[in-house]
PDB file of C-alpha atoms in Angstrom:
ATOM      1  CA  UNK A   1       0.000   0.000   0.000  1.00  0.00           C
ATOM      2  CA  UNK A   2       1.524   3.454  -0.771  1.00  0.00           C
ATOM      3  CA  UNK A   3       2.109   5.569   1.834  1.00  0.00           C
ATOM      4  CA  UNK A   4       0.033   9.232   1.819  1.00  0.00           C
ATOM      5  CA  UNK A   5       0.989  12.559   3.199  1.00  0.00           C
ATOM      6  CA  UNK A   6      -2.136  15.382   3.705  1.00  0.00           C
ATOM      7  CA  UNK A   7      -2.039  19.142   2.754  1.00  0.00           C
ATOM      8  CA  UNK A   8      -4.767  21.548   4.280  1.00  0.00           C
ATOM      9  CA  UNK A   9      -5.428  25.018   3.470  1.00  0.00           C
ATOM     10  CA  UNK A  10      -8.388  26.752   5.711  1.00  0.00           C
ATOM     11  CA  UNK A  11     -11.510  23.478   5.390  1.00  0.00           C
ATOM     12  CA  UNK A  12      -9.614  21.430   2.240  1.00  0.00           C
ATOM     13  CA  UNK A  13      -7.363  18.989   2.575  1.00  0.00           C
ATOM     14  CA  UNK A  14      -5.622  16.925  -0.144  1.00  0.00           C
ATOM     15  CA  UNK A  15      -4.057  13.544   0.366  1.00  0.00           C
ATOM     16  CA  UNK A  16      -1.119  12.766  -1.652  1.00  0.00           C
ATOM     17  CA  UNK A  17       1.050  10.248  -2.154  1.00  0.00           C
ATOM     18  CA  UNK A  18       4.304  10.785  -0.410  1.00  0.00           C
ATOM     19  CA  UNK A  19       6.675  10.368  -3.471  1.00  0.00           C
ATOM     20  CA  UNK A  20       4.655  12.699  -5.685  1.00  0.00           C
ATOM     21  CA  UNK A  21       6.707  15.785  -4.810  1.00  0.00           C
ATOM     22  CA  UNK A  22       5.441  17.635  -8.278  1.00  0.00           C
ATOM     23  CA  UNK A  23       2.089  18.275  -7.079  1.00  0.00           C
ATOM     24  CA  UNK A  24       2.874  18.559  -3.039  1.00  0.00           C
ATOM     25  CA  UNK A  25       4.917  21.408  -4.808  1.00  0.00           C
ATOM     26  CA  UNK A  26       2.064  22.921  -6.456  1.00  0.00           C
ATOM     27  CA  UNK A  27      -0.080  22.635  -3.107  1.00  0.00           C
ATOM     28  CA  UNK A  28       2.343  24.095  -0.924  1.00  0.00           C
ATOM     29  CA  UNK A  29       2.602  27.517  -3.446  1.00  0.00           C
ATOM     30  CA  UNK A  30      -0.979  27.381  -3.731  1.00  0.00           C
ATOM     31  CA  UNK A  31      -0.814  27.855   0.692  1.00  0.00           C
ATOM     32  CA  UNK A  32      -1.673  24.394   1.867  1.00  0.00           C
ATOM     33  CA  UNK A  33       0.356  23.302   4.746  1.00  0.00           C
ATOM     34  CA  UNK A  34       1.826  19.907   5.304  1.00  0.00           C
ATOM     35  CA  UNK A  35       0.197  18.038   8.313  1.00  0.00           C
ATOM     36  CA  UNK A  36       2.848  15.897  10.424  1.00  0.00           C
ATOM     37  CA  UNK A  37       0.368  12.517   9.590  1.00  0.00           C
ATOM     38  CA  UNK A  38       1.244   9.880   7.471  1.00  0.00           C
ATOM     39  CA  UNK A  39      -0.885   7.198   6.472  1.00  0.00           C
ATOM     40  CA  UNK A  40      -0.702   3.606   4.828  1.00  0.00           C
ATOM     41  CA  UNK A  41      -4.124   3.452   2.592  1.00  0.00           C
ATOM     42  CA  UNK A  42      -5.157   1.465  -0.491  1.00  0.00           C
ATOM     43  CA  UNK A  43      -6.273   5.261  -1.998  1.00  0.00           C
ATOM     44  CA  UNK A  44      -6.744   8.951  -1.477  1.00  0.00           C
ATOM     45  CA  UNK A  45     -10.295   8.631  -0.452  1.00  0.00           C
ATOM     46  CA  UNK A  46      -9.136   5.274   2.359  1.00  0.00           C
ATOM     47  CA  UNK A  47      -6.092   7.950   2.601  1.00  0.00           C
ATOM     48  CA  UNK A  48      -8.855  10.592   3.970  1.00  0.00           C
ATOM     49  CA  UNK A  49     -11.356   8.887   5.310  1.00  0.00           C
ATOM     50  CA  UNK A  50      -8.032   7.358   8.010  1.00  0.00           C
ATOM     51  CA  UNK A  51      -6.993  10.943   8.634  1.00  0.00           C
ATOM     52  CA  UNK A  52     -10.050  11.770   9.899  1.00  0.00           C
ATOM     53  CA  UNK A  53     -10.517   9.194  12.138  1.00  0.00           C
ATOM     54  CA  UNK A  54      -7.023  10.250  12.971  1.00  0.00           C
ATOM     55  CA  UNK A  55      -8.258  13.952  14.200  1.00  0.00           C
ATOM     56  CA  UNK A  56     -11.590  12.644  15.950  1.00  0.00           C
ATOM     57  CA  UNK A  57      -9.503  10.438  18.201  1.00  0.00           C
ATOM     58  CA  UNK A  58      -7.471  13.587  18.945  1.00  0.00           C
ATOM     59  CA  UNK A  59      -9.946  16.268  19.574  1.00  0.00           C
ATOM     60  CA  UNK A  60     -11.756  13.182  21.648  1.00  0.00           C
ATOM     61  CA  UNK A  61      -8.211  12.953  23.760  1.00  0.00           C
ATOM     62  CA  UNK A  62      -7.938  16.507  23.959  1.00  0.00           C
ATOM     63  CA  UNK A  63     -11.612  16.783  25.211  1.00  0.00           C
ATOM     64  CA  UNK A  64     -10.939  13.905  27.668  1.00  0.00           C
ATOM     65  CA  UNK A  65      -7.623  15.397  28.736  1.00  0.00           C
ATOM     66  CA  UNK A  66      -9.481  18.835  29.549  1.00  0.00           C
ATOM     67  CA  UNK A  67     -11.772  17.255  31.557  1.00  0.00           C
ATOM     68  CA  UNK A  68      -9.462  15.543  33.504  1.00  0.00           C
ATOM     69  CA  UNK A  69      -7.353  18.805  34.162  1.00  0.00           C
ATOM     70  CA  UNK A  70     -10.526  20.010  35.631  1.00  0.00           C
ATOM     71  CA  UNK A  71     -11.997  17.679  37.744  1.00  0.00           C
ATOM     72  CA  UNK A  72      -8.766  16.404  39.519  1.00  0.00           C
ATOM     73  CA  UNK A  73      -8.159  19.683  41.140  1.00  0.00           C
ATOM     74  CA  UNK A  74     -11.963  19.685  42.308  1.00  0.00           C
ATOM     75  CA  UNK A  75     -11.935  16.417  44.049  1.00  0.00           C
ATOM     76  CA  UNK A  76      -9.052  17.267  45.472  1.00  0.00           C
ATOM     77  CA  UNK A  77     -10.233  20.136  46.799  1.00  0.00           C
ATOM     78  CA  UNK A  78     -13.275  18.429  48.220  1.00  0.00           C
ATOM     79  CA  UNK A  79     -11.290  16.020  49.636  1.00  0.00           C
ATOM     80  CA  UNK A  80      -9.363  18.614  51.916  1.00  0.00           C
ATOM     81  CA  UNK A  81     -12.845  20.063  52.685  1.00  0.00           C
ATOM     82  CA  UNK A  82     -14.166  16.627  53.817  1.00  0.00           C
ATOM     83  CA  UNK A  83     -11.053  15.984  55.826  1.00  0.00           C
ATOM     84  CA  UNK A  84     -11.472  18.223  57.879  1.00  0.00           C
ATOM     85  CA  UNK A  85     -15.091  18.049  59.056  1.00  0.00           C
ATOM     86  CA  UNK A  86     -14.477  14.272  59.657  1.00  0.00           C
ATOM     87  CA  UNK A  87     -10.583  14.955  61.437  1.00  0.00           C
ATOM     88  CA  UNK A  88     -10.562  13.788  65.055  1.00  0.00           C
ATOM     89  CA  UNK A  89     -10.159  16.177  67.458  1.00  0.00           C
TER      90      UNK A  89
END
């Protein structure tokens, strides 16, 4: 399977194979920015369809990692608060 490289410019992206360097020429004068993923797909539409699976799972992560980052602090701070209407005097 040939490996594909993706170019994105405001809402488009393009998914190229990585060896075609003529027309990841054009899209980079045209102002579409490499993206650091790589993918291993049977075509540019299997190429695609991967790399957005690729960004769900990361805005998912991101989500979940926010969350997190959040609601540690607050149960810790609850915690401290609980300790010490329950501490023995």
């Amino acid at each position: 399977m040939p490996e594909y490289c993706f170019y994105k410019k405001r809402n488009q992206i393009a998914a190229l194979q990585k060896s075609d360097n003529v027309r990841a020429t054009l899209l980079t004068r045209q102002g579409f920015e490499k993206q650091f993923e790589e993918v291993s797909a049977a075509d540019e539409k299997a190429a695609l369809s991967r790399f957005d699976d690729i960004r769900k799972e990361k805005r998912i992560d991101q989500h979940n990692f926010r969350a997190g980052a959040i609601t540690m602090p607050f149960i810790g701070v609850l915690t401290a608060i609980t300790s010490l209407f329950f501490r023995k005097k």
